[in-house]
Short mmCIF file of C-alpha atoms in Angstrom, two decimals:
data_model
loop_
_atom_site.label_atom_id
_atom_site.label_comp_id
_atom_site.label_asym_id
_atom_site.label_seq_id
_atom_site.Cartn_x
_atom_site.Cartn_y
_atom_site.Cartn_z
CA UNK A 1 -57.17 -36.17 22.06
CA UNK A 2 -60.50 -37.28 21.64
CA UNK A 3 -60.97 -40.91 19.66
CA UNK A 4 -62.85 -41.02 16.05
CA UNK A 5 -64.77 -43.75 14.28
CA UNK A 6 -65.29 -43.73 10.88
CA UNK A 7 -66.75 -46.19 8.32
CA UNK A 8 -63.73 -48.98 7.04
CA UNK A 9 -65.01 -47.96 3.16
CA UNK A 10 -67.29 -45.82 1.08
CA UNK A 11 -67.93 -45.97 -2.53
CA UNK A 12 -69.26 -43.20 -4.00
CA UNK A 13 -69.90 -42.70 -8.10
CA UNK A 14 -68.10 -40.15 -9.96
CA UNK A 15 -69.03 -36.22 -10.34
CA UNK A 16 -71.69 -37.18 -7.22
CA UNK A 17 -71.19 -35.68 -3.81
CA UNK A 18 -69.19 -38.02 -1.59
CA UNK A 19 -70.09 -37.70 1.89
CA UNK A 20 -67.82 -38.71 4.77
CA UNK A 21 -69.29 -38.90 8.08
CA UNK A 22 -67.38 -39.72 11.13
CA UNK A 23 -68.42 -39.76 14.89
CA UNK A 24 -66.31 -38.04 17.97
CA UNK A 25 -68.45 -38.49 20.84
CA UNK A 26 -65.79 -37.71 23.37
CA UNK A 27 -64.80 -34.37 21.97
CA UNK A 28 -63.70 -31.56 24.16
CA UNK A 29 -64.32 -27.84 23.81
CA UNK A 30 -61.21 -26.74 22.47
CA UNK A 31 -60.64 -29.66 20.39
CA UNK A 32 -60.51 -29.33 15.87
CA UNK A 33 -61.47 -31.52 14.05
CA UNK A 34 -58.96 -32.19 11.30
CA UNK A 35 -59.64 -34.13 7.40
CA UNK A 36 -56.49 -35.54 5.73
CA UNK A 37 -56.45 -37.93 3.02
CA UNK A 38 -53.93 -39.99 1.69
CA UNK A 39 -53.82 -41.32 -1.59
CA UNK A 40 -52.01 -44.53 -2.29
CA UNK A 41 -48.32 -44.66 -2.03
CA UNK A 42 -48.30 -40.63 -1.16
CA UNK A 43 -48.34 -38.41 2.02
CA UNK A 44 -51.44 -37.31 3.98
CA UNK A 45 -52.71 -34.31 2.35
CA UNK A 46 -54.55 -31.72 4.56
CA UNK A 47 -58.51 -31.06 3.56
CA UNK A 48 -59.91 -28.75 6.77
CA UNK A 49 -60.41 -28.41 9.72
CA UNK A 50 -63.16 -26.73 12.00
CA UNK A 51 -64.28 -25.87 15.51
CA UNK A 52 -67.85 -26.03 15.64
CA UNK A 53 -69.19 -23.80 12.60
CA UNK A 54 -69.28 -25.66 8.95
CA UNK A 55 -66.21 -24.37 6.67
CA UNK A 56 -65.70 -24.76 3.12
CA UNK A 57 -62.55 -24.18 0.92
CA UNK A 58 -61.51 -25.05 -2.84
CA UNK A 59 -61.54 -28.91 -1.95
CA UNK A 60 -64.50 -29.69 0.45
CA UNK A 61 -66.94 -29.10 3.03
CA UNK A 62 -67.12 -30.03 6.73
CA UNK A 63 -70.18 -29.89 8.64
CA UNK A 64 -70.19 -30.40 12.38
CA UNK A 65 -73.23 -31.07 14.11
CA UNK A 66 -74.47 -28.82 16.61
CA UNK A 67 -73.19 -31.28 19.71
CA UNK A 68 -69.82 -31.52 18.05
CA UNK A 69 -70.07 -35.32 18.74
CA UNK A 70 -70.07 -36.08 14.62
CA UNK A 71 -69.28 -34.52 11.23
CA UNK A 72 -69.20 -34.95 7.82
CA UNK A 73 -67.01 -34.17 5.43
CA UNK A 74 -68.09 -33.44 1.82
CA UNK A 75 -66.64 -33.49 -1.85
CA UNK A 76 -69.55 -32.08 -3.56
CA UNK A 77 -68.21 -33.36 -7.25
CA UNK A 78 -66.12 -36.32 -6.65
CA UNK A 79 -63.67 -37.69 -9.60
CA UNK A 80 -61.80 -40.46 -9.85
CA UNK A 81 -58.81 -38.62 -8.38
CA UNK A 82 -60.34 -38.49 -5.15
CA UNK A 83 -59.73 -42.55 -4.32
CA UNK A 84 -58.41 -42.24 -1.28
CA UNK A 85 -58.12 -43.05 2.58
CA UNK A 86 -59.72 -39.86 4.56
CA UNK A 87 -59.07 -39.54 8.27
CA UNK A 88 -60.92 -37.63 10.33
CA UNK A 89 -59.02 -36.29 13.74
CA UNK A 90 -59.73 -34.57 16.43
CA UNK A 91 -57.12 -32.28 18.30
CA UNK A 92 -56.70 -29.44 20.66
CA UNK A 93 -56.49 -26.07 18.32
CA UNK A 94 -53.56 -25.24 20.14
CA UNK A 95 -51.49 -28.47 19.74
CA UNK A 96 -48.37 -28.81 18.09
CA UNK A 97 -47.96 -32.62 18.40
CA UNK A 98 -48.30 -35.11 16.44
CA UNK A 99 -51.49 -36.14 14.72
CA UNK A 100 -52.91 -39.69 15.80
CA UNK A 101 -54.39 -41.26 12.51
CA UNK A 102 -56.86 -43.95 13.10
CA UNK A 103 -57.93 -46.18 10.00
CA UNK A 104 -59.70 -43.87 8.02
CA UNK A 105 -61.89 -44.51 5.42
CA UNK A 106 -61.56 -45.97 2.27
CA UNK A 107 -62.86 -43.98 -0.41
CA UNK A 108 -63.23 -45.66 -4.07
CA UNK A 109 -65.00 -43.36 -6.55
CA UNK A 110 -66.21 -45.35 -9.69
CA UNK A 111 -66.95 -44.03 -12.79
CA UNK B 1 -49.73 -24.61 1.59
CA UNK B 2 -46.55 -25.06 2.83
CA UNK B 3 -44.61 -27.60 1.09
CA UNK B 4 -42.63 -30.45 2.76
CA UNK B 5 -39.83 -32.40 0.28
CA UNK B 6 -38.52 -35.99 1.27
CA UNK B 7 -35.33 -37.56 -0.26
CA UNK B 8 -34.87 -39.99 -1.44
CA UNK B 9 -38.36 -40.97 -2.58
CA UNK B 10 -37.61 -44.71 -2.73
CA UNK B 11 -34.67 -46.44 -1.68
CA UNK B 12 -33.36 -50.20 -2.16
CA UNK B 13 -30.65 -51.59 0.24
CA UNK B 14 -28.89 -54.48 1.49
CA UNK B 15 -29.12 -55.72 5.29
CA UNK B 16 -26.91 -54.65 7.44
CA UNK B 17 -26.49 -51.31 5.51
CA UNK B 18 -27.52 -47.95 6.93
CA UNK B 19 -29.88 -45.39 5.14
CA UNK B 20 -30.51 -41.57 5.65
CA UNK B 21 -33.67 -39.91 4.73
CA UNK B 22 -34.06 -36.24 4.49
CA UNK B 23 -36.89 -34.26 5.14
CA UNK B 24 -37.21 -30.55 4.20
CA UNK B 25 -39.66 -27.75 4.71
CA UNK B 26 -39.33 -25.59 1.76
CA UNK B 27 -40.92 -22.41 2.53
CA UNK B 28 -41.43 -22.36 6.18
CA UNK B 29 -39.24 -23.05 9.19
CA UNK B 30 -40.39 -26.25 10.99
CA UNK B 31 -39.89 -26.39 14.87
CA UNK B 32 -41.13 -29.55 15.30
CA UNK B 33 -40.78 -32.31 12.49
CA UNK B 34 -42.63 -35.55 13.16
CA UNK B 35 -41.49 -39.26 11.55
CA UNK B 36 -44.03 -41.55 10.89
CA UNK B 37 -43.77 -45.20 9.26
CA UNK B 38 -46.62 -47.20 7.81
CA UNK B 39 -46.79 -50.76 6.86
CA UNK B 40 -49.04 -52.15 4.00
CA UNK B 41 -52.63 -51.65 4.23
CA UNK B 42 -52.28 -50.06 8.21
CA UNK B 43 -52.27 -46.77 9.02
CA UNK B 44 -49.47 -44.13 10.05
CA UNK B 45 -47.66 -44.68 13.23
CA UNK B 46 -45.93 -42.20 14.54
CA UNK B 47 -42.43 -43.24 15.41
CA UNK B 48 -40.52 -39.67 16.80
CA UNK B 49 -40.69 -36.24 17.39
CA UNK B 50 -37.82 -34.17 17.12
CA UNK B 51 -37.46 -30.26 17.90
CA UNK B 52 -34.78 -28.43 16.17
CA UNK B 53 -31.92 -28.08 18.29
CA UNK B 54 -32.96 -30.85 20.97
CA UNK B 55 -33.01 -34.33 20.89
CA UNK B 56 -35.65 -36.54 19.61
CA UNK B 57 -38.48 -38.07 21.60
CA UNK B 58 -38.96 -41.30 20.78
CA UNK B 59 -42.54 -43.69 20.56
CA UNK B 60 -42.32 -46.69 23.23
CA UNK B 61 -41.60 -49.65 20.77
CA UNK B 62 -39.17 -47.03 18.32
CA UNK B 63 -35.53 -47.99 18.65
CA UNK B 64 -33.45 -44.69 19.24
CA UNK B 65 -30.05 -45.86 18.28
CA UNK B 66 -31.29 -47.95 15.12
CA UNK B 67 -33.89 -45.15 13.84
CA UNK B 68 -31.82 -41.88 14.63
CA UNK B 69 -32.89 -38.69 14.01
CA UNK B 70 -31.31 -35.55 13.55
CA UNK B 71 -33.15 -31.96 13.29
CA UNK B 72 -29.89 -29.22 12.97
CA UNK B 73 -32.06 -26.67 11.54
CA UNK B 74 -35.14 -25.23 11.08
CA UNK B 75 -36.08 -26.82 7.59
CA UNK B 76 -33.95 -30.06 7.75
CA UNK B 77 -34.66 -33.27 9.64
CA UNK B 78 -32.85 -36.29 8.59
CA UNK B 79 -33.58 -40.57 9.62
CA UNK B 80 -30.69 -42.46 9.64
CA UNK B 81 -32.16 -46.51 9.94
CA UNK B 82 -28.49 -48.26 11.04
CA UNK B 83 -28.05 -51.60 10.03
CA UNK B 84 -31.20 -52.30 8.23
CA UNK B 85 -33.32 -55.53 7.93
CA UNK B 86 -36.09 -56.81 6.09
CA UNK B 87 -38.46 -56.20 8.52
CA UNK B 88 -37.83 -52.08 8.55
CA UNK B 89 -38.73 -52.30 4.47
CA UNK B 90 -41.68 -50.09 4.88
CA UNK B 91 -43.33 -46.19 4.21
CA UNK B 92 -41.55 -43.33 5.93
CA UNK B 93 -43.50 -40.51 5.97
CA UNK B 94 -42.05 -36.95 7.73
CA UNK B 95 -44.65 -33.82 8.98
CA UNK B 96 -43.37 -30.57 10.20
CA UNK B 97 -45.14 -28.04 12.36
CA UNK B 98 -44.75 -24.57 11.73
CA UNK B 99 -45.55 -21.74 14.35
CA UNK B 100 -49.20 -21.18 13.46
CA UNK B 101 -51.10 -23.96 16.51
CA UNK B 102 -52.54 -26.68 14.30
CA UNK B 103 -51.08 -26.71 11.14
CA UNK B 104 -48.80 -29.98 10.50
CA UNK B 105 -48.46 -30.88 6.60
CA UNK B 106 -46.72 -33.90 5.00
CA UNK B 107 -43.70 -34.98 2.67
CA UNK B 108 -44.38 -37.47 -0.28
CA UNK B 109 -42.94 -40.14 2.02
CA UNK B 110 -39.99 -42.22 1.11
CA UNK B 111 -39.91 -46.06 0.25
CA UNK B 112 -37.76 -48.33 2.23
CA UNK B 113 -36.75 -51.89 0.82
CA UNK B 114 -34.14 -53.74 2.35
CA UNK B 115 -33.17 -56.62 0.34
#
């Protein structure tokens, strides 16, 4: 699976848009990428995930450049309740293995 | 989503003791249930992967016969850390895999401390 880099930390102010970018130059064709966050002392909760074209559900936004080789992920109204670490993956669309999280970033909302 | 449960969610125990941690999917069947454990301030590491019915595969560092792992069924895993110490007090964090490709989702985790 294709490596990731994202920014260590983020802060972002609250009911703003939070934007998440993250950079997967390597990234084959049939490789998703994936958003978790975790939020201290809790399990990784899943966000989206997308191919190539942007998606949005109930909790955010992903937009994937046309390249593939970055994307950002975006809360459009962030609260305090979205302090958390956010990893962005990439992985084959097909895979059932295990997901390799890198360091994520470190989102702090402030009020 | 589908939901994952984890049991006990925090556990205290002396060294030398064992400890068994359950993991459940609640409203799926998992085939493949993944352990993870993370340390303060670092970042999941995935330490097995067990398919139900088979045994587990194990990540190079991971002691099998100190971290063992059973996966009976299709919506039970279970840890068992044998003879604790200090240095296993950490996060353990379960994910199952269900049979649509991609999809993977978490438990709560479970707290280790061995005193």
């Amino acid at each position: 699976d294709a490596k990731t880099t994202q920014p260590p930390s983020m802060d972002c102010a609250e009911g703003r848009a939070a934007n998440l970018p993250c950079n997967h130059s390597t990234i084959s064709g049939n490789e998703y990428v994936y958003w978790y966050r975790q939020i201290h002392s809790q399990g990784p909760q899943y966000i989206i995930h997308g191919l190539k074209n942007n998606e949005t559900n109930e909790m955010a936004s992903l937009i994937i450049t046309e390249d593939r080789k970055s994307s950002t992920l975006i809360l459009p109204h962030a609260t305090l309740r979205d302090t958390a670490v956010y990893y962005c993956i990439v992985r084959s669309g097909g895979s059932q293995g295990n997901l390799i999280f890198g360091k994520g970033t470190k989102l702090s909302v402030k009020p | 989503g589908a939901v994952v449960s984890q049991h006990p969610s925090w556990v205290i125990c002396k060294s030398g003791t064992s400890v068994k941690i359950e993991c459940r999917s609640l409203d799926f069947q998992a085939t493949t249930m993944f352990w993870y454990r993370q340390f303060p301030k670092q970042s999941l590491m995935l330490m097995a992967t067990s398919n139900e019915g088979s045994k587990a595969t194990y990540e190079q560092g991971v002691e099998k016969d100190k971290f063992l792992i059973n996966h009976a069924s299709l919506t039970l895993s279970t840890l068992t850390v044998t003879s604790a110490h200090p240095e296993d007090s950490s996060f353990y964090i379960c994910s199952a895999s269900g049979n649509r490709p991609g999809e993977q989702y978490f438990g709560p985790g479970t707290r280790l401390t061995v005193t």
